[in-house]
Amino acid sequence: MFGLFATKGFKEYVKEARQVLKGNWTGEYTRPSSNLYPHQWNWDSAFIAIGNAHHDQRKAQQELKSLFAHQWPNGMVPQIIFNPKVLGHYFPEPDFWQVPDGRLTSGITMPPLHATACWHIYENAKDRAGARDFIEYMYPKLMALHRYLYRERDPDVSGLVYIRHPWESGLDNSPAWDKPLKRIRVDRKTLPSYERKDLKHGIPADQRPSDEDYDRYVYLVDLFRRLGYREEEIRKECPFMVKDVLFNSILCRADRDLLRIANVLKQDTAEVDGWMKRTSEAITRDLWCPECKQFESLDMVSGQLIHSATAAGFLPLFGGAASLEQAQIIYETIDSVAFCALHQGNCFTIPNYDMTREDFDSRNYWRGPVWININWMISKGLKGYGYKEKAEAMKRDMIQLPIRFGFHEYFDSRTGKGYGSDGFSWTTALFLDLVYEYYSEDRHRLDWLKSRRKTALKEKKVLNQISAGIGPSSATLASDLMSSIGKLKDSFYDLYRGRVDYEAMKQSPDYRHYQEMAVELRGFDLTTLSSREEKLAFWINLYNTVVVHGIVELGIKSSVKEIPNFFSHVAYHIGGFSFSPEAMEHGILRANARPPYRIVSVFGRKDSRLVFSLPKLDPRIHFALVCGSRSCAPIRFYEAEKIEEQLDRAAKNFVNSSEVIVLPEKNKVVLSQIFDWYNKDFGGREGIQRFLLRYLDRGQNMVVYPQKLVRGYPGISFL
Ligand code: GLC
């Protein structure tokens, strides 16, 4: 019994991850890695703060504070803040940049993820007051950064800001920059002499940018230096000027988050709102490439979109800037062989460049490997637009890659092998973020067992009380109710936040109609359900309906965890009986099997509802019942005629999502706690193995695994 919350499959990896971040912490900021990148990097710090937010709020705050301490007077936040104590191991350093006033920074910027990181810290804060002080402190600085970008980098007020160096994109040698860079004719005689230091750390040259690329990077830095970093002059002379889709999408997301911050601080939001709308519209309109089936960056020198097919073109999902139609098209591109389709096998989701291109290279830096930061943003974007299955597949890979191959900078998109530096901070930080998200989203169903807080309902709450006369009820009532609440959920689904707006739903006439239908349940004759299939569909639908209904009626903010006895105390009256979700799940659908970690069944021996119990338990029901959290996947609608197929699908989706992580090298699987709690329903350990074998996709990463699984016991641990 006491094992319930004791086994956490990721525990050892979480510990290791925290150790890595601790090792890279300098006292003021976190280095991207100890050898290759000893200074502070702009967007790295934002990703690192996002991961640290969960277990060390103060450090997360400090990370951003120390970055912004070096903000330029014009508002720009530099790409690198140099640490004077460790100069000499990186190129270019301050002696080469020679920025105004002897500052120890580079003279370019990076994707402005900071408002998003600040909001993330605020949203996840344990110390709420501290977090509020923090966003209050950061707000003027964030405003100054966004003002700088819109003023200096978008003088035509197009809504799209430009970058003027590939390093500003964060994706140094992306294939997208090949063409614009080729235009730069470098005369080695006039180029200041320099020595690359990035190749001195044992990383093979073919996994890094080429010397030709480096010459051009240096050429641009030299130009900025000669022009004294005066933007107006740079704008006139710079041969590399791009309205980068990744940079602008991140800016658009940051605008949204800045707006949220401004709202909390009760600041005037007109300026930020204007930016957000302008950028969002400009991305949709000017960066969409219909024939590429994705977004692309705009080369300001040629006036053309750069047809580059990199993962950066999916970032408008993260920015919330893609239209629904565009999102659907992008989704199809993401889920194609070009970017490692779902269940394709022999690849990891998603490589950062089109795998079908001739120059795709699964090992070379920004030209084909998997990067956790890019995928973290894309999966968040996909989730926001409702593409949950793909988002989950990406999440699963983002978790398993570091576990299997180490906390590397980037990963081979075919084999998973880790490249670049190890102990890389943003990989580690975002891994932590994903694992924490896991824990907080999915420890839902039995959490109410843990504590009986004062928010518990004092008495049963019947959700279908009589308000009008009971009309005749039809046999399809459960499915009608279910489809009606499903439709309601869809119409109040907030695309950007990935949540249902339950408050608005409650006020709508459709909801009132739904309530009237629910009242009809009172007159429903349960004996009219005859076949097993009919019963399964009826009760699953009803369970899912009553949970959503309860969430709406009780005004639950984020999860049913807020009301510890939710599952036993909300109920529908049906044909003279009362059924709570608990009664439906355990009493009926689980054939009155004991709920986990309880001594008695829900229906006692004399309970008259016993006649409705299903004779046999089907463990697939566990993947068909909603979890009762606002962030849950949209509920599905079950039909008696298709129930077998539908339950198989639910089980398959679950088993192939990030709820089940297969670690073939370790002959180990890490499973959702559902398998722990309902161990018996699946037939114990061996039953779980059989179940997994039946539903696991044989494609991706599963090649080795089933054989091992059949031969011996895999190590099973629980999330
Ligand atoms: C490389 C990456 C860049 C990153 C930096 C430090 O330059 O291209 O995105 O910020 O390393 O990790």
mmCIF file with all atom_site columns, C-alpha atoms in Angstrom, residues 538-648:
data_model
loop_
_atom_site.group_PDB
_atom_site.id
_atom_site.type_symbol
_atom_site.label_atom_id
_atom_site.label_alt_id
_atom_site.label_comp_id
_atom_site.label_asym_id
_atom_site.label_entity_id
_atom_site.label_seq_id
_atom_site.pdbx_PDB_ins_code
_atom_site.Cartn_x
_atom_site.Cartn_y
_atom_site.Cartn_z
_atom_site.occupancy
_atom_site.B_iso_or_equiv
_atom_site.pdbx_formal_charge
_atom_site.auth_seq_id
_atom_site.auth_comp_id
_atom_site.auth_asym_id
_atom_site.auth_atom_id
_atom_site.pdbx_PDB_model_num
ATOM 1   C CA . PHE A 1 538 ? -23.065 4.431  -21.947 1.00 0.00 ? 538 PHE A CA 1
ATOM 2   C CA . TRP A 1 539 ? -21.053 4.455  -18.730 1.00 0.00 ? 539 TRP A CA 1
ATOM 3   C CA . ILE A 1 540 ? -17.823 5.724  -20.220 1.00 0.00 ? 540 ILE A CA 1
ATOM 4   C CA . ASN A 1 541 ? -19.669 8.567  -21.892 1.00 0.00 ? 541 ASN A CA 1
ATOM 5   C CA . LEU A 1 542 ? -21.561 9.340  -18.762 1.00 0.00 ? 542 LEU A CA 1
ATOM 6   C CA . TYR A 1 543 ? -18.467 9.278  -16.595 1.00 0.00 ? 543 TYR A CA 1
ATOM 7   C CA . ASN A 1 544 ? -16.729 11.724 -18.921 1.00 0.00 ? 544 ASN A CA 1
ATOM 8   C CA . THR A 1 545 ? -19.797 13.908 -19.012 1.00 0.00 ? 545 THR A CA 1
ATOM 9   C CA . VAL A 1 546 ? -20.388 14.075 -15.283 1.00 0.00 ? 546 VAL A CA 1
ATOM 10  C CA . VAL A 1 547 ? -16.745 14.975 -14.674 1.00 0.00 ? 547 VAL A CA 1
ATOM 11  C CA . VAL A 1 548 ? -16.835 17.895 -17.101 1.00 0.00 ? 548 VAL A CA 1
ATOM 12  C CA . HIS A 1 549 ? -20.248 18.924 -15.794 1.00 0.00 ? 549 HIS A CA 1
ATOM 13  C CA . GLY A 1 550 ? -18.870 18.886 -12.249 1.00 0.00 ? 550 GLY A CA 1
ATOM 14  C CA . ILE A 1 551 ? -15.848 20.962 -13.240 1.00 0.00 ? 551 ILE A CA 1
ATOM 15  C CA . VAL A 1 552 ? -18.118 23.599 -14.764 1.00 0.00 ? 552 VAL A CA 1
ATOM 16  C CA . GLU A 1 553 ? -20.660 23.658 -11.971 1.00 0.00 ? 553 GLU A CA 1
ATOM 17  C CA . LEU A 1 554 ? -18.130 23.825 -9.170  1.00 0.00 ? 554 LEU A CA 1
ATOM 18  C CA . GLY A 1 555 ? -16.046 26.452 -10.954 1.00 0.00 ? 555 GLY A CA 1
ATOM 19  C CA . ILE A 1 556 ? -12.892 24.370 -10.693 1.00 0.00 ? 556 ILE A CA 1
ATOM 20  C CA . LYS A 1 557 ? -9.908  26.468 -11.688 1.00 0.00 ? 557 LYS A CA 1
ATOM 21  C CA . SER A 1 558 ? -7.322  23.975 -12.781 1.00 0.00 ? 558 SER A CA 1
ATOM 22  C CA . SER A 1 559 ? -8.011  20.447 -11.653 1.00 0.00 ? 559 SER A CA 1
ATOM 23  C CA . VAL A 1 560 ? -10.402 18.369 -9.594  1.00 0.00 ? 560 VAL A CA 1
ATOM 24  C CA . LYS A 1 561 ? -7.572  18.117 -7.096  1.00 0.00 ? 561 LYS A CA 1
ATOM 25  C CA . GLU A 1 562 ? -9.023  21.337 -5.710  1.00 0.00 ? 562 GLU A CA 1
ATOM 26  C CA . ILE A 1 563 ? -11.907 19.273 -4.340  1.00 0.00 ? 563 ILE A CA 1
ATOM 27  C CA . PRO A 1 564 ? -10.501 16.163 -2.718  1.00 0.00 ? 564 PRO A CA 1
ATOM 28  C CA . ASN A 1 565 ? -13.757 14.222 -2.675  1.00 0.00 ? 565 ASN A CA 1
ATOM 29  C CA . PHE A 1 566 ? -14.879 15.323 -6.123  1.00 0.00 ? 566 PHE A CA 1
ATOM 30  C CA . PHE A 1 567 ? -15.168 11.834 -7.641  1.00 0.00 ? 567 PHE A CA 1
ATOM 31  C CA . SER A 1 568 ? -17.332 10.499 -4.842  1.00 0.00 ? 568 SER A CA 1
ATOM 32  C CA . HIS A 1 569 ? -19.473 13.554 -4.201  1.00 0.00 ? 569 HIS A CA 1
ATOM 33  C CA . VAL A 1 570 ? -20.700 14.886 -7.512  1.00 0.00 ? 570 VAL A CA 1
ATOM 34  C CA . ALA A 1 571 ? -23.364 12.675 -8.991  1.00 0.00 ? 571 ALA A CA 1
ATOM 35  C CA . TYR A 1 572 ? -26.156 12.153 -11.480 1.00 0.00 ? 572 TYR A CA 1
ATOM 36  C CA . HIS A 1 573 ? -29.485 10.687 -10.526 1.00 0.00 ? 573 HIS A CA 1
ATOM 37  C CA . ILE A 1 574 ? -30.325 8.035  -13.052 1.00 0.00 ? 574 ILE A CA 1
ATOM 38  C CA . GLY A 1 575 ? -33.488 5.987  -13.016 1.00 0.00 ? 575 GLY A CA 1
ATOM 39  C CA . GLY A 1 576 ? -33.886 6.319  -9.266  1.00 0.00 ? 576 GLY A CA 1
ATOM 40  C CA . PHE A 1 577 ? -30.236 5.720  -8.359  1.00 0.00 ? 577 PHE A CA 1
ATOM 41  C CA . SER A 1 578 ? -27.376 8.022  -7.606  1.00 0.00 ? 578 SER A CA 1
ATOM 42  C CA . PHE A 1 579 ? -24.110 7.556  -9.483  1.00 0.00 ? 579 PHE A CA 1
ATOM 43  C CA . SER A 1 580 ? -20.938 9.427  -8.724  1.00 0.00 ? 580 SER A CA 1
ATOM 44  C CA . PRO A 1 581 ? -17.956 9.128  -11.100 1.00 0.00 ? 581 PRO A CA 1
ATOM 45  C CA . GLU A 1 582 ? -16.454 6.791  -8.496  1.00 0.00 ? 582 GLU A CA 1
ATOM 46  C CA . ALA A 1 583 ? -19.525 4.557  -8.578  1.00 0.00 ? 583 ALA A CA 1
ATOM 47  C CA . MET A 1 584 ? -19.461 4.575  -12.369 1.00 0.00 ? 584 MET A CA 1
ATOM 48  C CA . GLU A 1 585 ? -15.776 3.784  -12.588 1.00 0.00 ? 585 GLU A CA 1
ATOM 49  C CA . HIS A 1 586 ? -15.266 1.267  -9.830  1.00 0.00 ? 586 HIS A CA 1
ATOM 50  C CA . GLY A 1 587 ? -18.776 0.029  -9.163  1.00 0.00 ? 587 GLY A CA 1
ATOM 51  C CA . ILE A 1 588 ? -19.878 -0.402 -12.747 1.00 0.00 ? 588 ILE A CA 1
ATOM 52  C CA . LEU A 1 589 ? -17.005 -0.288 -15.212 1.00 0.00 ? 589 LEU A CA 1
ATOM 53  C CA . ARG A 1 590 ? -14.466 -2.098 -13.039 1.00 0.00 ? 590 ARG A CA 1
ATOM 54  C CA . ALA A 1 591 ? -17.033 -4.745 -12.118 1.00 0.00 ? 591 ALA A CA 1
ATOM 55  C CA . ASN A 1 592 ? -17.098 -3.468 -8.548  1.00 0.00 ? 592 ASN A CA 1
ATOM 56  C CA . ALA A 1 593 ? -13.417 -4.280 -8.069  1.00 0.00 ? 593 ALA A CA 1
ATOM 57  C CA . ARG A 1 594 ? -11.891 -2.569 -5.065  1.00 0.00 ? 594 ARG A CA 1
ATOM 58  C CA . PRO A 1 595 ? -10.495 0.882  -5.815  1.00 0.00 ? 595 PRO A CA 1
ATOM 59  C CA . PRO A 1 596 ? -6.725  0.780  -5.420  1.00 0.00 ? 596 PRO A CA 1
ATOM 60  C CA . TYR A 1 597 ? -5.482  1.129  -1.871  1.00 0.00 ? 597 TYR A CA 1
ATOM 61  C CA . ARG A 1 598 ? -8.919  0.776  -0.336  1.00 0.00 ? 598 ARG A CA 1
ATOM 62  C CA . ILE A 1 599 ? -10.231 -2.071 1.712   1.00 0.00 ? 599 ILE A CA 1
ATOM 63  C CA . VAL A 1 600 ? -13.756 -2.232 0.430   1.00 0.00 ? 600 VAL A CA 1
ATOM 64  C CA . SER A 1 601 ? -15.552 -2.033 -2.875  1.00 0.00 ? 601 SER A CA 1
ATOM 65  C CA . VAL A 1 602 ? -17.708 0.953  -3.754  1.00 0.00 ? 602 VAL A CA 1
ATOM 66  C CA . PHE A 1 603 ? -20.924 -1.092 -3.813  1.00 0.00 ? 603 PHE A CA 1
ATOM 67  C CA . GLY A 1 604 ? -21.558 -3.144 -0.706  1.00 0.00 ? 604 GLY A CA 1
ATOM 68  C CA . ARG A 1 605 ? -23.148 -6.582 -0.985  1.00 0.00 ? 605 ARG A CA 1
ATOM 69  C CA . LYS A 1 606 ? -26.651 -5.254 -0.648  1.00 0.00 ? 606 LYS A CA 1
ATOM 70  C CA . ASP A 1 607 ? -26.263 -2.236 -2.880  1.00 0.00 ? 607 ASP A CA 1
ATOM 71  C CA . SER A 1 608 ? -29.095 -2.249 -5.395  1.00 0.00 ? 608 SER A CA 1
ATOM 72  C CA . ARG A 1 609 ? -26.848 -0.724 -8.040  1.00 0.00 ? 609 ARG A CA 1
ATOM 73  C CA . LEU A 1 610 ? -24.845 -3.965 -8.138  1.00 0.00 ? 610 LEU A CA 1
ATOM 74  C CA . VAL A 1 611 ? -27.130 -5.358 -10.834 1.00 0.00 ? 611 VAL A CA 1
ATOM 75  C CA . PHE A 1 612 ? -25.751 -2.784 -13.232 1.00 0.00 ? 612 PHE A CA 1
ATOM 76  C CA . SER A 1 613 ? -22.106 -3.738 -12.702 1.00 0.00 ? 613 SER A CA 1
ATOM 77  C CA . LEU A 1 614 ? -20.330 -5.076 -15.737 1.00 0.00 ? 614 LEU A CA 1
ATOM 78  C CA . PRO A 1 615 ? -19.532 -8.748 -15.244 1.00 0.00 ? 615 PRO A CA 1
ATOM 79  C CA . LYS A 1 616 ? -15.936 -8.427 -16.421 1.00 0.00 ? 616 LYS A CA 1
ATOM 80  C CA . LEU A 1 617 ? -13.324 -5.741 -16.134 1.00 0.00 ? 617 LEU A CA 1
ATOM 81  C CA . ASP A 1 618 ? -11.717 -4.379 -19.291 1.00 0.00 ? 618 ASP A CA 1
ATOM 82  C CA . PRO A 1 619 ? -8.492  -2.523 -18.412 1.00 0.00 ? 619 PRO A CA 1
ATOM 83  C CA . ARG A 1 620 ? -8.743  -0.384 -21.532 1.00 0.00 ? 620 ARG A CA 1
ATOM 84  C CA . ILE A 1 621 ? -11.375 1.714  -19.788 1.00 0.00 ? 621 ILE A CA 1
ATOM 85  C CA . HIS A 1 622 ? -8.556  3.411  -17.894 1.00 0.00 ? 622 HIS A CA 1
ATOM 86  C CA . PHE A 1 623 ? -7.540  5.173  -21.079 1.00 0.00 ? 623 PHE A CA 1
ATOM 87  C CA . ALA A 1 624 ? -11.045 6.234  -21.961 1.00 0.00 ? 624 ALA A CA 1
ATOM 88  C CA . LEU A 1 625 ? -11.988 8.045  -18.766 1.00 0.00 ? 625 LEU A CA 1
ATOM 89  C CA . VAL A 1 626 ? -11.124 11.732 -18.556 1.00 0.00 ? 626 VAL A CA 1
ATOM 90  C CA . CYS A 1 627 ? -8.696  12.719 -15.909 1.00 0.00 ? 627 CYS A CA 1
ATOM 91  C CA . GLY A 1 628 ? -10.548 15.648 -14.437 1.00 0.00 ? 628 GLY A CA 1
ATOM 92  C CA . SER A 1 629 ? -7.919  18.251 -15.083 1.00 0.00 ? 629 SER A CA 1
ATOM 93  C CA . ARG A 1 630 ? -8.545  21.277 -17.233 1.00 0.00 ? 630 ARG A CA 1
ATOM 94  C CA . SER A 1 631 ? -5.520  20.532 -19.324 1.00 0.00 ? 631 SER A CA 1
ATOM 95  C CA . CYS A 1 632 ? -6.811  17.072 -20.230 1.00 0.00 ? 632 CYS A CA 1
ATOM 96  C CA . ALA A 1 633 ? -7.066  15.890 -23.770 1.00 0.00 ? 633 ALA A CA 1
ATOM 97  C CA . PRO A 1 634 ? -10.443 16.537 -25.351 1.00 0.00 ? 634 PRO A CA 1
ATOM 98  C CA . ILE A 1 635 ? -12.855 13.820 -24.377 1.00 0.00 ? 635 ILE A CA 1
ATOM 99  C CA . ARG A 1 636 ? -13.826 11.269 -26.952 1.00 0.00 ? 636 ARG A CA 1
ATOM 100 C CA . PHE A 1 637 ? -17.217 10.013 -27.698 1.00 0.00 ? 637 PHE A CA 1
ATOM 101 C CA . TYR A 1 638 ? -17.789 6.254  -27.483 1.00 0.00 ? 638 TYR A CA 1
ATOM 102 C CA . GLU A 1 639 ? -20.299 4.296  -29.512 1.00 0.00 ? 639 GLU A CA 1
ATOM 103 C CA . ALA A 1 640 ? -21.549 0.794  -28.767 1.00 0.00 ? 640 ALA A CA 1
ATOM 104 C CA . GLU A 1 641 ? -21.021 -0.386 -32.358 1.00 0.00 ? 641 GLU A CA 1
ATOM 105 C CA . LYS A 1 642 ? -17.431 0.786  -32.456 1.00 0.00 ? 642 LYS A CA 1
ATOM 106 C CA . ILE A 1 643 ? -16.443 0.341  -28.846 1.00 0.00 ? 643 ILE A CA 1
ATOM 107 C CA . GLU A 1 644 ? -13.803 -2.370 -29.381 1.00 0.00 ? 644 GLU A CA 1
ATOM 108 C CA . GLU A 1 645 ? -11.985 -0.350 -31.962 1.00 0.00 ? 645 GLU A CA 1
ATOM 109 C CA . GLN A 1 646 ? -12.326 2.831  -29.943 1.00 0.00 ? 646 GLN A CA 1
ATOM 110 C CA . LEU A 1 647 ? -10.981 1.297  -26.749 1.00 0.00 ? 647 LEU A CA 1
ATOM 111 C CA . ASP A 1 648 ? -8.092  -0.207 -28.674 1.00 0.00 ? 648 ASP A CA 1
#
